[in-house]
Coordinates of C-alpha atoms in Angstrom, one line a residue:
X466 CA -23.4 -25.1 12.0
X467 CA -23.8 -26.7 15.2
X468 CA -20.6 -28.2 15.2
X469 CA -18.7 -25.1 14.6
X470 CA -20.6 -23.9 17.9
X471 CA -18.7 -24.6 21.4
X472 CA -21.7 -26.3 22.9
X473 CA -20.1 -26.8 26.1
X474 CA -18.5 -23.2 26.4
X475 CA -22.3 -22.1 26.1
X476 CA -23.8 -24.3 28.5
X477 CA -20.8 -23.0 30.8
X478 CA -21.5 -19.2 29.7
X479 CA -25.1 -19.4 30.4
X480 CA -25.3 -21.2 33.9
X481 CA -22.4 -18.7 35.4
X482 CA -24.9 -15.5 33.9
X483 CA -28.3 -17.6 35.1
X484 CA -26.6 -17.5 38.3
X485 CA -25.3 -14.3 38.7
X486 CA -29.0 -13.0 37.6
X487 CA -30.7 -15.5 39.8
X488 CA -29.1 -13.1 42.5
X489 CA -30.5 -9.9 41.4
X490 CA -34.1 -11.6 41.1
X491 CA -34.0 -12.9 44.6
X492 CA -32.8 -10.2 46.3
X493 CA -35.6 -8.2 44.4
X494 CA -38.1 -10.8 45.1
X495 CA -37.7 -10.1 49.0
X496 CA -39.8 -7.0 48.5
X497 CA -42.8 -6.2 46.1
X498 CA -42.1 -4.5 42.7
X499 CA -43.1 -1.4 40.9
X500 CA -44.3 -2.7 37.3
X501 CA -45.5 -1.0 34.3
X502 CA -47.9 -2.4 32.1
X503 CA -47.1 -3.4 28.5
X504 CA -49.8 -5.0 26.6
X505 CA -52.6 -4.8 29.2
X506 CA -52.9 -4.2 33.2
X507 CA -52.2 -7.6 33.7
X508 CA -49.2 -8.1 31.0
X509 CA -46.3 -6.5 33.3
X510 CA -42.7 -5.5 33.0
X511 CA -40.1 -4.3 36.1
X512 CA -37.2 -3.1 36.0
X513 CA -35.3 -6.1 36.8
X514 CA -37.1 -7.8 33.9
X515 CA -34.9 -5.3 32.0
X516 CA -31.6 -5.8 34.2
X517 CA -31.7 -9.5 34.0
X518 CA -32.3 -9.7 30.0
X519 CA -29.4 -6.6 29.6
X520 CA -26.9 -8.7 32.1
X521 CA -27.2 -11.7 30.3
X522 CA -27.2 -10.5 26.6
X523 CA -24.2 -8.3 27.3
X524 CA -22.5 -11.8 28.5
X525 CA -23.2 -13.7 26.5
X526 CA -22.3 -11.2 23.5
X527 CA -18.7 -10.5 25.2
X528 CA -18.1 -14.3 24.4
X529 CA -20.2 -15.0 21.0
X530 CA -20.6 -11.6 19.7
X531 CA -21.9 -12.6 16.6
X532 CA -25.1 -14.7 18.3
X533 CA -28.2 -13.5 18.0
X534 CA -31.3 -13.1 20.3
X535 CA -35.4 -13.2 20.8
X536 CA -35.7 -11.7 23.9
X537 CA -39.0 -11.2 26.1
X538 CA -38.6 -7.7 27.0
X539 CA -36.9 -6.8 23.7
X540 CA -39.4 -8.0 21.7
X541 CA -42.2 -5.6 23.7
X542 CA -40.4 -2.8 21.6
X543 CA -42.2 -1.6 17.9
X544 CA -39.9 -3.5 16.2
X545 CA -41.2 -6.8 17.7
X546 CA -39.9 -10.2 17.8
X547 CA -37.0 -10.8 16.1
X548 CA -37.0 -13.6 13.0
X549 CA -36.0 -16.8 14.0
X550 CA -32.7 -18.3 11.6
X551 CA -30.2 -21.1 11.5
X552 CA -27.8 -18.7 13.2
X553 CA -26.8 -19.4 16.4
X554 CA -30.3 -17.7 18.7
X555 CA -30.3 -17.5 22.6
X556 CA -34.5 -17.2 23.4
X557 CA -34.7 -15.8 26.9
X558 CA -37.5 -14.8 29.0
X559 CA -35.2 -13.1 31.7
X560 CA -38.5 -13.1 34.3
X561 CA -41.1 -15.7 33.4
X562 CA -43.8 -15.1 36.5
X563 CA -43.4 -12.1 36.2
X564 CA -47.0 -11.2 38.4
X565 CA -45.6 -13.7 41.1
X566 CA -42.1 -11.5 41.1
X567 CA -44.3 -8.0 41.8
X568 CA -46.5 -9.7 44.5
X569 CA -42.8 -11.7 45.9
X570 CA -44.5 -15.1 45.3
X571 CA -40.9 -17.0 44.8
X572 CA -42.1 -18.8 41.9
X573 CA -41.0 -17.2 39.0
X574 CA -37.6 -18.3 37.0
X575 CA -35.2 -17.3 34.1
X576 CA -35.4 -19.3 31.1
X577 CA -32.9 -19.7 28.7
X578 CA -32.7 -22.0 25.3
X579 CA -29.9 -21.8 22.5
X580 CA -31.0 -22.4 18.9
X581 CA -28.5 -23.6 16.2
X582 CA -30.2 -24.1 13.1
X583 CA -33.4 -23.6 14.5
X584 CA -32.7 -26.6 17.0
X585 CA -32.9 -26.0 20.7
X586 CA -29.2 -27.0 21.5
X587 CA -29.5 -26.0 25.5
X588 CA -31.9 -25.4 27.8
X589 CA -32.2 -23.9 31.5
X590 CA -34.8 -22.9 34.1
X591 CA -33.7 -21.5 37.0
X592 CA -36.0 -20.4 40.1
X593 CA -33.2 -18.6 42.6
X594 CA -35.4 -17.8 45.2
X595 CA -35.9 -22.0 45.9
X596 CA -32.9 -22.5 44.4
X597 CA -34.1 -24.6 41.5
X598 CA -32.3 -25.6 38.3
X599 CA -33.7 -27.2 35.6
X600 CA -30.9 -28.1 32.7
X601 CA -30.4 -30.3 29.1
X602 CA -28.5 -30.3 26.5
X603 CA -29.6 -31.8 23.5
X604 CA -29.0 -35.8 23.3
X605 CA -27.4 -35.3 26.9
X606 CA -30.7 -36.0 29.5
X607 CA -32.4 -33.2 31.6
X608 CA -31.3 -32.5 35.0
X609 CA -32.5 -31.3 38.4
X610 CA -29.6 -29.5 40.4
X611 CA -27.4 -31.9 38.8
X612 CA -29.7 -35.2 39.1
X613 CA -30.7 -37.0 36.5
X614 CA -34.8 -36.3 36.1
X615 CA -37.3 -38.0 34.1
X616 CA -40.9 -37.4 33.8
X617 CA -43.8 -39.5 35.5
X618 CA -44.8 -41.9 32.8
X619 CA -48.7 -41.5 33.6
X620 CA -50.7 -42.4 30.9
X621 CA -54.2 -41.9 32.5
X622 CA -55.6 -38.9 32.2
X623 CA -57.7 -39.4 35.4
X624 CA -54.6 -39.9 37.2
X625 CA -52.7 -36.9 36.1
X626 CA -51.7 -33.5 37.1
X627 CA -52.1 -31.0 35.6
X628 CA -51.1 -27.3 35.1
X629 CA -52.2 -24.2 32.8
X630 CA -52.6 -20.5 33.1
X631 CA -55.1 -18.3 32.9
X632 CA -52.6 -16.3 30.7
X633 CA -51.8 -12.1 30.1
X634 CA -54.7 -10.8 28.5
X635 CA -58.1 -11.2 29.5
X636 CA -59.9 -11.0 26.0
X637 CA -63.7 -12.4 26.2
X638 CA -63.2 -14.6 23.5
X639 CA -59.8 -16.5 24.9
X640 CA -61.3 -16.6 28.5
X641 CA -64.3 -17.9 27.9
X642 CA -62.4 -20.7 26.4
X643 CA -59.5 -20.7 29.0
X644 CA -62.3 -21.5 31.6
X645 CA -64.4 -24.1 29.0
X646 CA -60.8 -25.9 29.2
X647 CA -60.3 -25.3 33.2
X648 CA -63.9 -26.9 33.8
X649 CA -63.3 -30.3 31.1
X650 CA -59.6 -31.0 33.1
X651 CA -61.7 -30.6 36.7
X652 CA -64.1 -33.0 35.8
X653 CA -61.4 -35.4 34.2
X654 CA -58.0 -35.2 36.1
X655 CA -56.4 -36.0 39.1
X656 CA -55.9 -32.2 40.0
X657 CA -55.2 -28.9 38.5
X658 CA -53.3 -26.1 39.0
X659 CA -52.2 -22.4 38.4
X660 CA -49.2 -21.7 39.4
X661 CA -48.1 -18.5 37.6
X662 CA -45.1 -19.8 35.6
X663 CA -45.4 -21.1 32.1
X664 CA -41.3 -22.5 32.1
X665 CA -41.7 -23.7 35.8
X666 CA -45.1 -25.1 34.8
X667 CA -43.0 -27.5 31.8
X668 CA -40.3 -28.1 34.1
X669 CA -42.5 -29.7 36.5
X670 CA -44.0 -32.0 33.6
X671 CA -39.9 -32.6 33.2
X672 CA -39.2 -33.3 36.9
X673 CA -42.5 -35.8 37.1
X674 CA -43.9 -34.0 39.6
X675 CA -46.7 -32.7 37.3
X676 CA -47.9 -35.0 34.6
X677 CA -49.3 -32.9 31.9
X678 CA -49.0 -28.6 31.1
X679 CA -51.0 -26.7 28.0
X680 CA -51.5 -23.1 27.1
X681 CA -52.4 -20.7 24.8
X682 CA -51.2 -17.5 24.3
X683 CA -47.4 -18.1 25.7
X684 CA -44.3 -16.9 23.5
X685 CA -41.4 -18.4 22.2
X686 CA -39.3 -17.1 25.0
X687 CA -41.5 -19.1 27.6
X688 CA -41.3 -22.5 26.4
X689 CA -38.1 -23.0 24.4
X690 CA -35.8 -24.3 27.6
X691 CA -38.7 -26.0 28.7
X692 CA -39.5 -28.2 25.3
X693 CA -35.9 -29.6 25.7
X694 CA -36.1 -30.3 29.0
X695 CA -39.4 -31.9 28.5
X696 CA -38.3 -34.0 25.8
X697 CA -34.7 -35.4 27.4
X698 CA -36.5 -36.0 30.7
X699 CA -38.7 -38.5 28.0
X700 CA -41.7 -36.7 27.9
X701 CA -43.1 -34.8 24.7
X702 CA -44.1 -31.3 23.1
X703 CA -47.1 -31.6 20.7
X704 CA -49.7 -28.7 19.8
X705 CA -52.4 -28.9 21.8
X706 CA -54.5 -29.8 18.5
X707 CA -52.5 -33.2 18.7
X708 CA -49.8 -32.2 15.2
X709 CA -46.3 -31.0 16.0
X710 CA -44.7 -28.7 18.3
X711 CA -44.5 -24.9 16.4
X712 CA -42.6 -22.5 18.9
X713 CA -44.1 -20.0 16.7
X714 CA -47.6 -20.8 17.3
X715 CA -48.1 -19.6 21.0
X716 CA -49.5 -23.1 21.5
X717 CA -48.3 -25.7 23.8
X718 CA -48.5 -29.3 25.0
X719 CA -46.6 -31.0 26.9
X720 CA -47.3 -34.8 28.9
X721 CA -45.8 -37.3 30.7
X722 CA -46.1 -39.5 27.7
X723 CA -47.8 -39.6 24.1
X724 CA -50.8 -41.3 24.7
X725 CA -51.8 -38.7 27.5
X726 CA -50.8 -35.9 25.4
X727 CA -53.2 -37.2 22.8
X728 CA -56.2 -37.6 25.4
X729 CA -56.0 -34.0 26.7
X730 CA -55.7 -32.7 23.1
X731 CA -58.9 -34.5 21.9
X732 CA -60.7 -32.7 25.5
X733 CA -59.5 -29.3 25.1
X734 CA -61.2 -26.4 22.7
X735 CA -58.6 -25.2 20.8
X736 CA -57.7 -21.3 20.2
X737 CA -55.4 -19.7 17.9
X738 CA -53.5 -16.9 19.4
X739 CA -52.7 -13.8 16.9
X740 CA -50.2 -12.9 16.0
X741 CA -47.8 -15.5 16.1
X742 CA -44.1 -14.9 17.0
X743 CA -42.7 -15.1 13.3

């Protein structure tokens, strides 16, 4: 199916609407936002969450109307996430740091990835407010504002960076092991940080300026751009058990390089988020 796709009218398509979107988040990021709480009081929504995910549907539907979507704020609805098939899927988170955007902490981003037969085709992360644009296509490299990126090559866990998130709910269970995990990387990294962006968090692995990212509880919608862009800037997605990538799962890791994304799976206590996204 992928070749009866116009791969390169997408790629087009989506970085015009990232664009025009990227507008409407920076001019709202100037001020701070009124939110409303979904899942908990720290699980938030604004209205431009909404605007961005409408603009950019409704675009990409006047040019592909017969693609289909998993959307962030769509899939906050009763009828949930939709399933995942080989048709044609754009994922899209249309605010991911989304608690930076309502306290105008410019590092939040859109984050876009096309599916064709359940294979991540095209990727992008853009942060408008530092005008910052992470892009791949499949097979074609990952790019920084049109350079060519690759990722850092550490293989030393003791000389890595590293970044996580606390996440959006604040169940005892998952924290207690959230801040097990943040006290094993303080004793055996480089650094660590939190900064509020799960797709800005992979992108950074992508860019080399981090060397390493996990979390649990993310979505689909925050890490599919990011696991492409990862994996052409020659760095990998594994479960943070050490087995394969599932988008499903809610479970990531991603690192500079295989041998460190093995090392920080053996430290970390896992957890298994519920439910998944299928």
């Amino acid at each position: 199916m992928a070749d009866s796709v116009d791969l390169g009218k997408c790629f087009e398509i989506i970085n015009n609407l990232t664009t025009e979107a990227g507008r409407l988040i920076a001019r709202n990021n100037e001020t701070r936002q009124d939110f409303v709480c979904k899942s908990g009081e720290i699980d938030l929504v604004t209205q431009t969450d909404q605007d961005v995910e409408k603009l950019i549907m409704n675009g990409i539907r006047q040019h592909f109307p017969d693609h289909k979507f998993i959307g962030e704020e769509e899939s906050s609805t009763e009828a949930g996430v939709n399933k995942l098939t080989d048709a044609p899927t754009w994922i899209i988170d249309p605010v991911d740091g989304t608690m930076n955007f309502v306290h105008a902490f410019p590092h939040s981003c859109i984050s876009v990835g096309l599916k064709v037969n359940k294979v991540t085709e095209i990727a992008i992360i853009y942060n408008p407010m530092l005008e910052q644009r992470f892009t791949a296509r499949r097979g074609q490299g990952a790019y920084y504002n049109g350079r060519r990126m690759q990722a850092s090559g550490q293989r030393h866990l003791n000389k890595s960076l590293v970044t996580s998130e606390f996440g959006t709910t604040r169940d005892e269970q998952k924290m207690q092991i959230v801040n097990e995990n943040f006290a094993k990387m303080a004793k055996n990294v480089h650094g660590l940080r939190a900064l509020g962006s799960a797709a800005l968090n992979m992108a950074m692995v992508a860019l080399g300026a981090a060397d390493a990212n996990y979390e649990f509880g993310i979505h689909a919608w925050d890490v599919c751009a990011g696991d492409l862009i990862v994996r052409e800037a020659g760095g990998v997605v594994i479960d943070p058990a050490g087995g394969d990538f599932d988008i499903m799962s809610r479970r990531v890791l991603a690192a500079a390089t295989p041998e460190l994304a093995q090392d920080i799976a053996k430290l970390l206590t896992q957890y298994y988020p519920q439910p998944r996204d299928d």
